[in-house]
PDB file of C-alpha atoms and ligand atoms in Angstrom:
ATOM      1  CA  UNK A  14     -26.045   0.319 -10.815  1.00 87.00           C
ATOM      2  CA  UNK A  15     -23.948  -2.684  -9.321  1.00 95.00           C
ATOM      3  CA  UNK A  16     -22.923  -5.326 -11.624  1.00 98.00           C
ATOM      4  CA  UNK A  17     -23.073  -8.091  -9.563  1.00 98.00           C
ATOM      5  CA  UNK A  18     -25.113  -8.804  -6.226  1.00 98.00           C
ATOM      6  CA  UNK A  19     -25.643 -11.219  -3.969  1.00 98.00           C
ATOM      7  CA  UNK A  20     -28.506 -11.000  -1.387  1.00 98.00           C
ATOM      8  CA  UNK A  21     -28.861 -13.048   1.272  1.00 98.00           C
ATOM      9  CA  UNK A  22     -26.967 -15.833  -0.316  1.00 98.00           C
ATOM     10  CA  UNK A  23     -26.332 -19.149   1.454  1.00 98.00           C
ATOM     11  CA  UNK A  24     -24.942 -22.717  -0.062  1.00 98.00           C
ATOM     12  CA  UNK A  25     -25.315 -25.600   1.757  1.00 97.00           C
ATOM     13  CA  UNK A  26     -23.236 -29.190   1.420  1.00 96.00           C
ATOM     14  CA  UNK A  27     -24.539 -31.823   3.193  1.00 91.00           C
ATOM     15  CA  UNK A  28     -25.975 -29.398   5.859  1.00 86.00           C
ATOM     16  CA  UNK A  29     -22.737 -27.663   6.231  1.00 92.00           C
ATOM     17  CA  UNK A  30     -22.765 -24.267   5.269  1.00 94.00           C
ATOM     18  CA  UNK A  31     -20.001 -23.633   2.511  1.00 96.00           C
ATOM     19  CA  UNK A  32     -21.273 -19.837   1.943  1.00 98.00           C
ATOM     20  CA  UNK A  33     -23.734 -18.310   4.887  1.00 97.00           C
ATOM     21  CA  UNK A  34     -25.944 -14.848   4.287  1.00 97.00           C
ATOM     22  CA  UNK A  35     -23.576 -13.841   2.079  1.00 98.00           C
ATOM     23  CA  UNK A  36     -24.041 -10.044   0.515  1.00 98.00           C
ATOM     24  CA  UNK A  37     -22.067  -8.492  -1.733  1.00 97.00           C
ATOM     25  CA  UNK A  38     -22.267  -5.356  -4.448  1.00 98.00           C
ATOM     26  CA  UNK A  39     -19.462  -5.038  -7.270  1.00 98.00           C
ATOM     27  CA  UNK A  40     -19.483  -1.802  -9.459  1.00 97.00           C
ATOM     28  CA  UNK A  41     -18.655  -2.146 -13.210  1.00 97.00           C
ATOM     29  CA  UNK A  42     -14.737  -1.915 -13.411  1.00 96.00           C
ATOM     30  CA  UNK A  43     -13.877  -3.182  -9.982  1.00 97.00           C
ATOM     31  CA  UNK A  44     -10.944  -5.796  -9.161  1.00 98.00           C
ATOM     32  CA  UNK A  45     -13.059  -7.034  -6.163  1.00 98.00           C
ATOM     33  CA  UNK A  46     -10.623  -9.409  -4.245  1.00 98.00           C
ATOM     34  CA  UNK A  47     -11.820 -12.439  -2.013  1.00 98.00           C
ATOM     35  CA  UNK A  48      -9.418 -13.014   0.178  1.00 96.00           C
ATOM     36  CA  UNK A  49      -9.101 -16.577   3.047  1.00 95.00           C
ATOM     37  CA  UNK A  50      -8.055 -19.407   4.048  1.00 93.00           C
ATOM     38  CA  UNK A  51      -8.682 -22.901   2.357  1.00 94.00           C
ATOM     39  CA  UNK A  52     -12.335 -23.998   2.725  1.00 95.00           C
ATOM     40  CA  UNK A  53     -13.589 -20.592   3.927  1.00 96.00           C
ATOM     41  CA  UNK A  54     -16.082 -20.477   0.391  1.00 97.00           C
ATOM     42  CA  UNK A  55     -14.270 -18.676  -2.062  1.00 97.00           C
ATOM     43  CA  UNK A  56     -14.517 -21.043  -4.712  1.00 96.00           C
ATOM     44  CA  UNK A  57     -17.936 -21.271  -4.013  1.00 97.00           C
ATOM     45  CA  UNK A  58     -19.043 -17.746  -4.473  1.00 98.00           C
ATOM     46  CA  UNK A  59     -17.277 -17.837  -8.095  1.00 97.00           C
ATOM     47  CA  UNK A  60     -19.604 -21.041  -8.326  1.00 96.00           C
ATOM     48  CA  UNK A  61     -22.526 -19.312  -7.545  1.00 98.00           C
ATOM     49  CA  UNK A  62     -21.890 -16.286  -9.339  1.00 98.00           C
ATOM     50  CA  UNK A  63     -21.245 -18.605 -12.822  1.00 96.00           C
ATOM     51  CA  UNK A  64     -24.259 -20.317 -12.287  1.00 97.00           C
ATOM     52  CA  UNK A  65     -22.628 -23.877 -11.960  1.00 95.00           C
ATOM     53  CA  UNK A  66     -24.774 -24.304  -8.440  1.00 97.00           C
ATOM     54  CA  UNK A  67     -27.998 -22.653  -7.363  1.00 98.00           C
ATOM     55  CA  UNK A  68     -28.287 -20.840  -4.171  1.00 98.00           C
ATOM     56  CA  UNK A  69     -30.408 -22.192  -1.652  1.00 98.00           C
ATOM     57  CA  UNK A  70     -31.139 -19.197   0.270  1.00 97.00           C
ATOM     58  CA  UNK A  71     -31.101 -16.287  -1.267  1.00 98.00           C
ATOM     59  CA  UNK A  72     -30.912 -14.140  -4.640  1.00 98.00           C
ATOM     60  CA  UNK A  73     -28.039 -13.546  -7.461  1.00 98.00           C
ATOM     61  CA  UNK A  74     -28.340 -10.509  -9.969  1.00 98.00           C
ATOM     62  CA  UNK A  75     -26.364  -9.937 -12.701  1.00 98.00           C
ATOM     63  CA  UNK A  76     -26.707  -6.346 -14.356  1.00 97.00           C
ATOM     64  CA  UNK A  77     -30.103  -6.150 -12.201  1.00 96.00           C
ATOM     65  CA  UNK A  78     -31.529  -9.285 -13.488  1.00 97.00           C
ATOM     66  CA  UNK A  79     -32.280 -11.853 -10.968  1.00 98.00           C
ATOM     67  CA  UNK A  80     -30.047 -14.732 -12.752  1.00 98.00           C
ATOM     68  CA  UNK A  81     -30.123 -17.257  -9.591  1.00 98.00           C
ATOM     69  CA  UNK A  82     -33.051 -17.405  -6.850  1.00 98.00           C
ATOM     70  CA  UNK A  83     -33.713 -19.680  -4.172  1.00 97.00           C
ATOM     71  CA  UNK A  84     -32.645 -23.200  -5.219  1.00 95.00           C
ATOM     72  CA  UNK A  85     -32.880 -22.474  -9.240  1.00 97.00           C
ATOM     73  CA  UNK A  86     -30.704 -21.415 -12.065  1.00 98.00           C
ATOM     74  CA  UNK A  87     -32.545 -18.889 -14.162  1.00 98.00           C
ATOM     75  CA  UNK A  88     -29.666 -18.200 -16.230  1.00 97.00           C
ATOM     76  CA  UNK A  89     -27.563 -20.874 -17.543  1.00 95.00           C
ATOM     77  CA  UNK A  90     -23.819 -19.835 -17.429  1.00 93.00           C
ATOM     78  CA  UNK A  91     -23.299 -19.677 -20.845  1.00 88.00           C
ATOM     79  CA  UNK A  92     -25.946 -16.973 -20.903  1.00 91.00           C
ATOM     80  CA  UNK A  93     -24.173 -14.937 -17.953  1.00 94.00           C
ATOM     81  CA  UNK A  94     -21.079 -13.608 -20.378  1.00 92.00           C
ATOM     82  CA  UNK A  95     -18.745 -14.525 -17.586  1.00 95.00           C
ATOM     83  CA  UNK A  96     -15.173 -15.292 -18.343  1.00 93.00           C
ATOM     84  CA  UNK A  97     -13.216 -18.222 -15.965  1.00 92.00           C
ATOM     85  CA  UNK A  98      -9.367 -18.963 -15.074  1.00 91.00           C
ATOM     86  CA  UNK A  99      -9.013 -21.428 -12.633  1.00 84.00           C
ATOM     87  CA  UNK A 100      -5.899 -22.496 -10.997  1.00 75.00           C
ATOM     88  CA  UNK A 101      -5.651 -25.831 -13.179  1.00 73.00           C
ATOM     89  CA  UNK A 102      -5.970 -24.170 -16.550  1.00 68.00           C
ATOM     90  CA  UNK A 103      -7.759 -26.628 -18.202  1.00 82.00           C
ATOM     91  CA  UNK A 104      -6.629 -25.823 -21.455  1.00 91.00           C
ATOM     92  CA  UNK A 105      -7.346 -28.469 -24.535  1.00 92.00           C
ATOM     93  CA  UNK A 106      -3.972 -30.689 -24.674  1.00 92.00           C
ATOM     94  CA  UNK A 107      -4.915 -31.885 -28.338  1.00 94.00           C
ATOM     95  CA  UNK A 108      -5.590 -28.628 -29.829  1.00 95.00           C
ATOM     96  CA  UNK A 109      -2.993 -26.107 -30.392  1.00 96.00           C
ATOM     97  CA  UNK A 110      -3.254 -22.110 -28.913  1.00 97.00           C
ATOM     98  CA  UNK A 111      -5.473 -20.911 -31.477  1.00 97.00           C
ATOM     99  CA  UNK A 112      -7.498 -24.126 -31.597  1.00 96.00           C
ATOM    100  CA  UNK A 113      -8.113 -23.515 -27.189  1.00 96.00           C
ATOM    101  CA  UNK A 114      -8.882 -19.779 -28.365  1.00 96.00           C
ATOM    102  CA  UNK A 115     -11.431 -20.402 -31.498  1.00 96.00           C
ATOM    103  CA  UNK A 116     -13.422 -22.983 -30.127  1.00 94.00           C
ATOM    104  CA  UNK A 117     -15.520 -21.051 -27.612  1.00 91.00           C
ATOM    105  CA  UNK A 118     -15.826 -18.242 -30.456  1.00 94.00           C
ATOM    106  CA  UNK A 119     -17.303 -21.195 -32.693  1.00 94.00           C
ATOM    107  CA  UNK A 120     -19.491 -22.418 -30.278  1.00 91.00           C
ATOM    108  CA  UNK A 121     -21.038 -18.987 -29.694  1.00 89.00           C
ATOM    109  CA  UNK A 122     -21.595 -18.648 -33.570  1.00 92.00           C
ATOM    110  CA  UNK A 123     -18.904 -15.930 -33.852  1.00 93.00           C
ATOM    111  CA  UNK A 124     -18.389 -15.659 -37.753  1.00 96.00           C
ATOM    112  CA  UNK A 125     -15.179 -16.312 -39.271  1.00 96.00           C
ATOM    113  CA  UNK A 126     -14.248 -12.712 -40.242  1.00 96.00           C
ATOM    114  CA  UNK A 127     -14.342 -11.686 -36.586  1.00 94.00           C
ATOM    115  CA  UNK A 128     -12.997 -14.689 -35.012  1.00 96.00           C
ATOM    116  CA  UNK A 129     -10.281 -13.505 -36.544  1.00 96.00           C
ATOM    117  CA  UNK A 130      -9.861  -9.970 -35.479  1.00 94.00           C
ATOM    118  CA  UNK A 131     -10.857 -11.161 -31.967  1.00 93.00           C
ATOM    119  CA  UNK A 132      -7.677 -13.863 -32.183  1.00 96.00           C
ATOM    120  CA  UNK A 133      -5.292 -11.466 -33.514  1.00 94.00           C
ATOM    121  CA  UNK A 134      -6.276  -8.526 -30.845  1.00 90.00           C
ATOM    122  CA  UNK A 135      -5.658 -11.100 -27.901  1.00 90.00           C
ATOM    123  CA  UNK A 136      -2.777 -13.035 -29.005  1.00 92.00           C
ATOM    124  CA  UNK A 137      -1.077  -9.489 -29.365  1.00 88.00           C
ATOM    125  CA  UNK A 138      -2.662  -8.340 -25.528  1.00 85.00           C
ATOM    126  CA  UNK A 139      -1.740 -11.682 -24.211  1.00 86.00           C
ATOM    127  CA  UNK A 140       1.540 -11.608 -25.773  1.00 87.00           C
ATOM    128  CA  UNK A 141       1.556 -15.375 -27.043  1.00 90.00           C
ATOM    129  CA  UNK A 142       1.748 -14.371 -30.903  1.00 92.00           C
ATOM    130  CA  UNK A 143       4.197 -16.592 -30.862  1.00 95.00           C
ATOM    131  CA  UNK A 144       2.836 -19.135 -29.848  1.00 95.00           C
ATOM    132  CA  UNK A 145      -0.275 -19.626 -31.895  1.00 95.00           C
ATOM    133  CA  UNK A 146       0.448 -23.047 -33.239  1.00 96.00           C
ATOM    134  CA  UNK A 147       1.715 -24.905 -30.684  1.00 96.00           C
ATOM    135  CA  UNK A 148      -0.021 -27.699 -28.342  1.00 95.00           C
ATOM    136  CA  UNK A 149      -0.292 -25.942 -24.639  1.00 93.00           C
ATOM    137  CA  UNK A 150       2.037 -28.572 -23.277  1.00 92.00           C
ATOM    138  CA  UNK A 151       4.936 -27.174 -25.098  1.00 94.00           C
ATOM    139  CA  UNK A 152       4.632 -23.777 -23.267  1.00 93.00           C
ATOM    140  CA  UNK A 153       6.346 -22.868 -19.880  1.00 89.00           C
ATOM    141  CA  UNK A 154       4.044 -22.446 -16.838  1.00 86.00           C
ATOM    142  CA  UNK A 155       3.638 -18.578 -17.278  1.00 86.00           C
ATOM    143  CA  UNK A 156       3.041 -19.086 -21.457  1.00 90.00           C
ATOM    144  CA  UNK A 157       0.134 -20.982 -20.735  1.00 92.00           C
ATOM    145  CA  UNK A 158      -1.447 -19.062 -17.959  1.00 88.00           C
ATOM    146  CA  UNK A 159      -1.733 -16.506 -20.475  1.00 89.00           C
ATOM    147  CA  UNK A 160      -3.365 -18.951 -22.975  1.00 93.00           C
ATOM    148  CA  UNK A 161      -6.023 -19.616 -20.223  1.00 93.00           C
ATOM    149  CA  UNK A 162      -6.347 -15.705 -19.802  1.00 90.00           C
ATOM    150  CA  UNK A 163      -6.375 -15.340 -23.843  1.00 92.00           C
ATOM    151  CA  UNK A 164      -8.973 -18.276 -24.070  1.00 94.00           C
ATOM    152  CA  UNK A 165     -11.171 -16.216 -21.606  1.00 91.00           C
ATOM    153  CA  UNK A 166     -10.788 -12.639 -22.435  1.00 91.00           C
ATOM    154  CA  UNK A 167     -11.538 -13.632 -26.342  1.00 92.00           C
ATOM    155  CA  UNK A 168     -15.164 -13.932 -25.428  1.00 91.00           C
ATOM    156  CA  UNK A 169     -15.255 -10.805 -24.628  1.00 90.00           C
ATOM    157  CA  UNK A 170     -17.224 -11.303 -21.335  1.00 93.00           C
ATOM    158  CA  UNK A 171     -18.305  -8.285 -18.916  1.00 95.00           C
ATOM    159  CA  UNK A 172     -17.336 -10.153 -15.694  1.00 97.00           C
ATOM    160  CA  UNK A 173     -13.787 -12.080 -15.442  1.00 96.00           C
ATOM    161  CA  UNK A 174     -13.584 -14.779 -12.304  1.00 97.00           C
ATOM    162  CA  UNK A 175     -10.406 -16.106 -11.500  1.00 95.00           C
ATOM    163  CA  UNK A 176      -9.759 -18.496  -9.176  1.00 95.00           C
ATOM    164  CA  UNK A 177      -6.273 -18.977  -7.068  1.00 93.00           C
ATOM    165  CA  UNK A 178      -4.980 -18.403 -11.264  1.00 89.00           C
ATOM    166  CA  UNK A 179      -1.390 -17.460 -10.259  1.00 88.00           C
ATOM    167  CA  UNK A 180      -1.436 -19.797  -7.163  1.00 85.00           C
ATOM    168  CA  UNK A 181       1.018 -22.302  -8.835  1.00 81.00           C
ATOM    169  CA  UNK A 182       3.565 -20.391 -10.452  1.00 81.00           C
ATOM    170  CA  UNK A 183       7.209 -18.974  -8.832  1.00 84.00           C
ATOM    171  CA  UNK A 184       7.563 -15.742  -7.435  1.00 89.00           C
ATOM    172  CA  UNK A 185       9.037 -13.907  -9.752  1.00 86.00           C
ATOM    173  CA  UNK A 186       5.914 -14.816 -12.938  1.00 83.00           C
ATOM    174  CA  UNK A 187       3.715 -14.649  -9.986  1.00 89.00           C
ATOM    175  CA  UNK A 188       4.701 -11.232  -9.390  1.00 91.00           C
ATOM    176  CA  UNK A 189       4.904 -10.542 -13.596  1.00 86.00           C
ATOM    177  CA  UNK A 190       1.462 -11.815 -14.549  1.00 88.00           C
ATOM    178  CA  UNK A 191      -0.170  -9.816 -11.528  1.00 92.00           C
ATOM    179  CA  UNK A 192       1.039  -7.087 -13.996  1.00 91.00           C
ATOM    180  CA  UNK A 193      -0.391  -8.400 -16.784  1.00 88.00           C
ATOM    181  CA  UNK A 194      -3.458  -9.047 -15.682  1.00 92.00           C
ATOM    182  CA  UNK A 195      -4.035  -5.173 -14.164  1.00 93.00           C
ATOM    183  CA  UNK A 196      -2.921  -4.135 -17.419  1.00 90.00           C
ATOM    184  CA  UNK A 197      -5.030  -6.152 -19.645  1.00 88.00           C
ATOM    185  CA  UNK A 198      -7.658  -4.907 -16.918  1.00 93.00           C
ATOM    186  CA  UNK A 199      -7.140  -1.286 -17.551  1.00 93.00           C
ATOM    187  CA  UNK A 200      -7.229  -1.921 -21.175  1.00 88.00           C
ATOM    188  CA  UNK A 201     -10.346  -4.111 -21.298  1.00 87.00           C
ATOM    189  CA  UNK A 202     -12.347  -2.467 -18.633  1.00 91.00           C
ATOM    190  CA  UNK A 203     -13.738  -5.730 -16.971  1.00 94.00           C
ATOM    191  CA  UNK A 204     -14.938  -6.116 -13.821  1.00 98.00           C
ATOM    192  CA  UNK A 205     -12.665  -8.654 -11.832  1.00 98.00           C
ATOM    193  CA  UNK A 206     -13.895 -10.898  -8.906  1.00 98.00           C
ATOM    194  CA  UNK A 207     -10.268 -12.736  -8.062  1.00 97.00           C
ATOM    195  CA  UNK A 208      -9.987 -15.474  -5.466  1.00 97.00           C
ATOM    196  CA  UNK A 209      -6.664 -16.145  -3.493  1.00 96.00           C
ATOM    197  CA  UNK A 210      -5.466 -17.014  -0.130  1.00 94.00           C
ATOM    198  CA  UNK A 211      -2.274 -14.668  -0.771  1.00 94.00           C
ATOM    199  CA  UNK A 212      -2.306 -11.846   1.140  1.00 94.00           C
ATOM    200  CA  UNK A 213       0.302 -10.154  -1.056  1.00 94.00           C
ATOM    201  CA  UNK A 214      -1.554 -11.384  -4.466  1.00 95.00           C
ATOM    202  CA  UNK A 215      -4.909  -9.892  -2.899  1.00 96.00           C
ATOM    203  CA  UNK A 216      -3.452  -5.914  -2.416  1.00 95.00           C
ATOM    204  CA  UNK A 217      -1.293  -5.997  -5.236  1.00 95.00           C
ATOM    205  CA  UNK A 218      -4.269  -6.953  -7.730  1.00 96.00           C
ATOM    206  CA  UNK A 219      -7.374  -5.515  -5.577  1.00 97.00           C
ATOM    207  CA  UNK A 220      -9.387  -2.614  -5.321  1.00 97.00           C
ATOM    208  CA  UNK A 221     -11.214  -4.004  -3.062  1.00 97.00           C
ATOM    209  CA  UNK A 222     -10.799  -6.064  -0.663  1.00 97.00           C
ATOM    210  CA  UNK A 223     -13.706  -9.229   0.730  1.00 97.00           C
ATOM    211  CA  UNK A 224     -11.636 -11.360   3.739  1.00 96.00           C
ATOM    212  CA  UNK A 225     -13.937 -14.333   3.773  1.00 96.00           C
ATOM    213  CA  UNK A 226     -14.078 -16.717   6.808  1.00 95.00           C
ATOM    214  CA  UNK A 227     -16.310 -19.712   7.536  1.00 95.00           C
ATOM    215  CA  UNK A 228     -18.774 -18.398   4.886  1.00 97.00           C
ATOM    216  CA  UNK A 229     -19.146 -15.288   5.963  1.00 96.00           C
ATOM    217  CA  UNK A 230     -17.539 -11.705   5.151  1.00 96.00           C
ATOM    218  CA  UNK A 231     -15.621 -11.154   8.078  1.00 94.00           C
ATOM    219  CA  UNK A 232     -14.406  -7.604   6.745  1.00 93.00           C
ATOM    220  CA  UNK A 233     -13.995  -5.471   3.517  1.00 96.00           C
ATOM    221  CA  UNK A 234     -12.179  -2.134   2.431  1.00 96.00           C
ATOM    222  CA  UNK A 235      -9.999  -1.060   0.323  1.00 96.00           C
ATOM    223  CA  UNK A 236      -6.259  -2.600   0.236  1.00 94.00           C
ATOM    224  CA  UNK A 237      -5.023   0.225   2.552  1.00 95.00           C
ATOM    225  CA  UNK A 238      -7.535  -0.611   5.127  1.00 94.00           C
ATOM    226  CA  UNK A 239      -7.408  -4.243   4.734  1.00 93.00           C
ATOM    227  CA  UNK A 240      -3.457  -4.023   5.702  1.00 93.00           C
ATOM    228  CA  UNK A 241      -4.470  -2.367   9.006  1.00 92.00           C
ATOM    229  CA  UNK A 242      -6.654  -5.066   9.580  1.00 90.00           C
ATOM    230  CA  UNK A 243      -4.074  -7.454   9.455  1.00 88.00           C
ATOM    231  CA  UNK A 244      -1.547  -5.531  11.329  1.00 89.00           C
ATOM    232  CA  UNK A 245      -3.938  -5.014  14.397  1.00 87.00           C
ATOM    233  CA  UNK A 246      -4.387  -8.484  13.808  1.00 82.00           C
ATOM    234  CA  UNK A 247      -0.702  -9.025  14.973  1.00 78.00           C
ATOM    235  CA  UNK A 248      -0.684  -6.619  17.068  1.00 82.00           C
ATOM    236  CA  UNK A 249      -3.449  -8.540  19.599  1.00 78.00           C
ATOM    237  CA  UNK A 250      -1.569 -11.590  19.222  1.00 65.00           C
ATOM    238  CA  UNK A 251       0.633 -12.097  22.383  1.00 61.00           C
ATOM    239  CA  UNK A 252       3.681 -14.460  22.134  1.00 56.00           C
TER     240      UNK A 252
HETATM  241  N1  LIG B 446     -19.043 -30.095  -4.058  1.00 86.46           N
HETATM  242  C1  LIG B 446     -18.917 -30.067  -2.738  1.00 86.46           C
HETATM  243  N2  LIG B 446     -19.398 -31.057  -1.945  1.00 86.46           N
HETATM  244  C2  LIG B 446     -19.278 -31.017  -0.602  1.00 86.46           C
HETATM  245  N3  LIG B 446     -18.667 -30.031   0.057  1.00 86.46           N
HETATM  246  C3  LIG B 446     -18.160 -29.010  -0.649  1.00 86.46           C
HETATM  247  C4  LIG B 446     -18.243 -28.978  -2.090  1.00 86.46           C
HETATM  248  N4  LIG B 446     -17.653 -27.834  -2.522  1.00 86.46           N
HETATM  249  C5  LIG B 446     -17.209 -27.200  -1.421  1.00 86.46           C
HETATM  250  N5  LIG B 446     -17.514 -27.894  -0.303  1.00 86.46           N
HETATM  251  C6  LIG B 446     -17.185 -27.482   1.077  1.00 86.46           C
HETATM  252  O1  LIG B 446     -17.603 -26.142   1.240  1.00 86.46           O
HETATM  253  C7  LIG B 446     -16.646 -25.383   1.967  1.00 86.46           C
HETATM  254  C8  LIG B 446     -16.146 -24.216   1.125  1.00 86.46           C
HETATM  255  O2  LIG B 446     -15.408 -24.716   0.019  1.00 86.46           O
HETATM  256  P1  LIG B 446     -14.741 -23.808  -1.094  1.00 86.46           P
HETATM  257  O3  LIG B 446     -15.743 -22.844  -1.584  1.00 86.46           O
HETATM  258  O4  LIG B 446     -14.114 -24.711  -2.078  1.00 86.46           O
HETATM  259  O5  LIG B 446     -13.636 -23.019  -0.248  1.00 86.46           O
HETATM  260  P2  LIG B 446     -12.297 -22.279  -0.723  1.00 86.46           P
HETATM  261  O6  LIG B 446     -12.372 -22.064  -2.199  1.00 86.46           O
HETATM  262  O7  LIG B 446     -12.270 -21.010   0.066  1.00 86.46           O
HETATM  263  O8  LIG B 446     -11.159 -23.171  -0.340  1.00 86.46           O
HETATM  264  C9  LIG B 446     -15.558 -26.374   2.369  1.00 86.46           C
HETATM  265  O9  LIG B 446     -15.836 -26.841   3.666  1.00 86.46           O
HETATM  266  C10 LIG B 446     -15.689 -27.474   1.343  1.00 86.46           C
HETATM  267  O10 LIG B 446     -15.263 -28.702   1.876  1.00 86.46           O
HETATM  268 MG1  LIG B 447     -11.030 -22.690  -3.686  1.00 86.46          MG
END
C-alpha cells in the first residue's frame, strides 16, 4: 500500500496552472526525488502534499486516507505527521538548539520524560550535541542545516519533505550532508519526497527519480534511467 498519492491533482494560480493532472504513488521507505527547473511546481506539490493549499482538481491520500479532495483540506497539516526543511531554515533566532527542537514536542503534548529521550537520540543522529545551547545564529551554515533536520526528524513524522534544503550551501557540505541525510534515512526509515533543481543532488540522494516540467511529470525512473534521459537529451541537441 502506497504512502502517498496523488490522483488527478491540479493547482491553479490565478488561472495559471502551477501543478496540472498530476499523479504520483510513493512506497513507504522511498527517497522519491522531484527534479526541474525554477517554477516548474515542485514547491507546490510539497504544498499540496502538507496540506498548506487544497487541490482544486483532484484527490490527495495519505496512508489510504483521502486527506485533500477537490478544493478542501480534510486534514489539517499538523494532523498529516509530515516533517519540513525548506531551503531558508526558518529556525527560531531567540531560542537556542534545544529550545528550536522542544517546542514542536511541547506543542504536540509530548511529556517531559520523553522529550527528553527524543532530544538526546537526535542531537546524537544529527551530530549537534554540541551545540545544544547555543542561539542558531552562532552556528556555521552546515551546523544549522542540521538543526533544521534535528527540529524535523524529532517529531518523529512518517513522511520527511525537503525543499531545495542543501541548495545554499558550498560544494563540499553540499556533498557531506547529502550523506547525512541518506544515513539518517537508512536509520530512521522515512519516506523522503526531496525537491531540487540539481541534477547531481537528485541521483546522489534519489531512488527515484520525478523530472517535473510545466506542471506536469515529464518522466520518472530510477537514477540510472533518469541519467540516460539526460544524456539522449544531449545527444539530440545539435550545435
Ligand atoms: N502563491 C502563489 N501565487 C501565485 N503564483 C504562484 C504561487 N505559488 C506558486 N506560483 C506559481 O506556480 C508555478 C509553480 O511554482 P513553484 O511550485 O513554486 O515552482 P518550483 O518550486 O518548481 O520553482 C510558478 O509559475 C509560480 O510562479
Ligand atoms: Mg520551489
Amino acid at each position: 500500500m502506497p504512502i502517498i498519492q496523488f490522483q488527478n491533482v491540479s493547482k491553479f494560480y490565478e488561472k495559471k496552472g502551477a501543478v496540472l493532472d498530476f499523479n504520483l504513488k510513493v512506497e513507504k521507505g522511498e527517497r522519491v526525488v522531484i527534479l526541474g527547473h525554477s517554477g516548474c511546481g515542485k514547491t507546490t506539490v510539497l504544498r499540496l502534499l502538507a496540506g498548506f493549499v487544497p487541490p482544486d482538481r483532484g484527490k490527495i491520500l495519505i496512508d489510504n486516507e483521502v486527506v485533500s479532495i477537490d478544493g478542501k483540506i480534510l486534514k489539517e497539516p499538523e494532523e498529516r505527521n509530515i516533517g519540513m526543511v525548506f531551503q531558508d531554515l526558518a529556525l527560531w533566532p531567540h531560542m537556542t538548539v534545544r529550545q528550536n527542537l522542544e517546542f514542536g514536542l511541547k506543542a504536540r503534548g509530548i511529556k517531559k520524560e520523553e522529550r527528553e529521550k527524543r532530544i538526546k537520540q537526535i542531537l546524537k543522529l544529527t551530530q549537534i550535541e554540541e551545540f545544544e545551547n547555543k542561539k542558531p545564529s552562532k552556528l556555521s551554515g552546515g551546523q544549522q542545516q542540521r538543526v533544521a533536520l534535528a527540529r524535523a526528524l524529532v517529531l518523529h513524522p512518517k513522511i520527511l519533505l525537503m525543499d531545495e534544503p542543501l541548495s545554499s550551501l558550498d560544494f563540499e557540505l553540499n556533498i557531506r550532508l547529502r550523506r547525512e541525510i541518506l544515513k539518517l534515512q537508512k536509520e530512521i526509515g522515512f519516506t523522503l519526497l526531496y525537491v531540487t533543481h540539481n541534477r547531481e543532488e537528485a541521483f546522489d540522494i534519489a531512488s527515484r527519480i520525478i523530472i517535473m516540467r510545466n506542471g506536469k511529470i515529464l518522466k520518472e525512473g530510477s537514477p540510472e534511467e533518469a541519467k540516460i534521459y539526460f544524456e539522449q537529451i544531449l545527444k539530440t541537441v545539435k550545435i
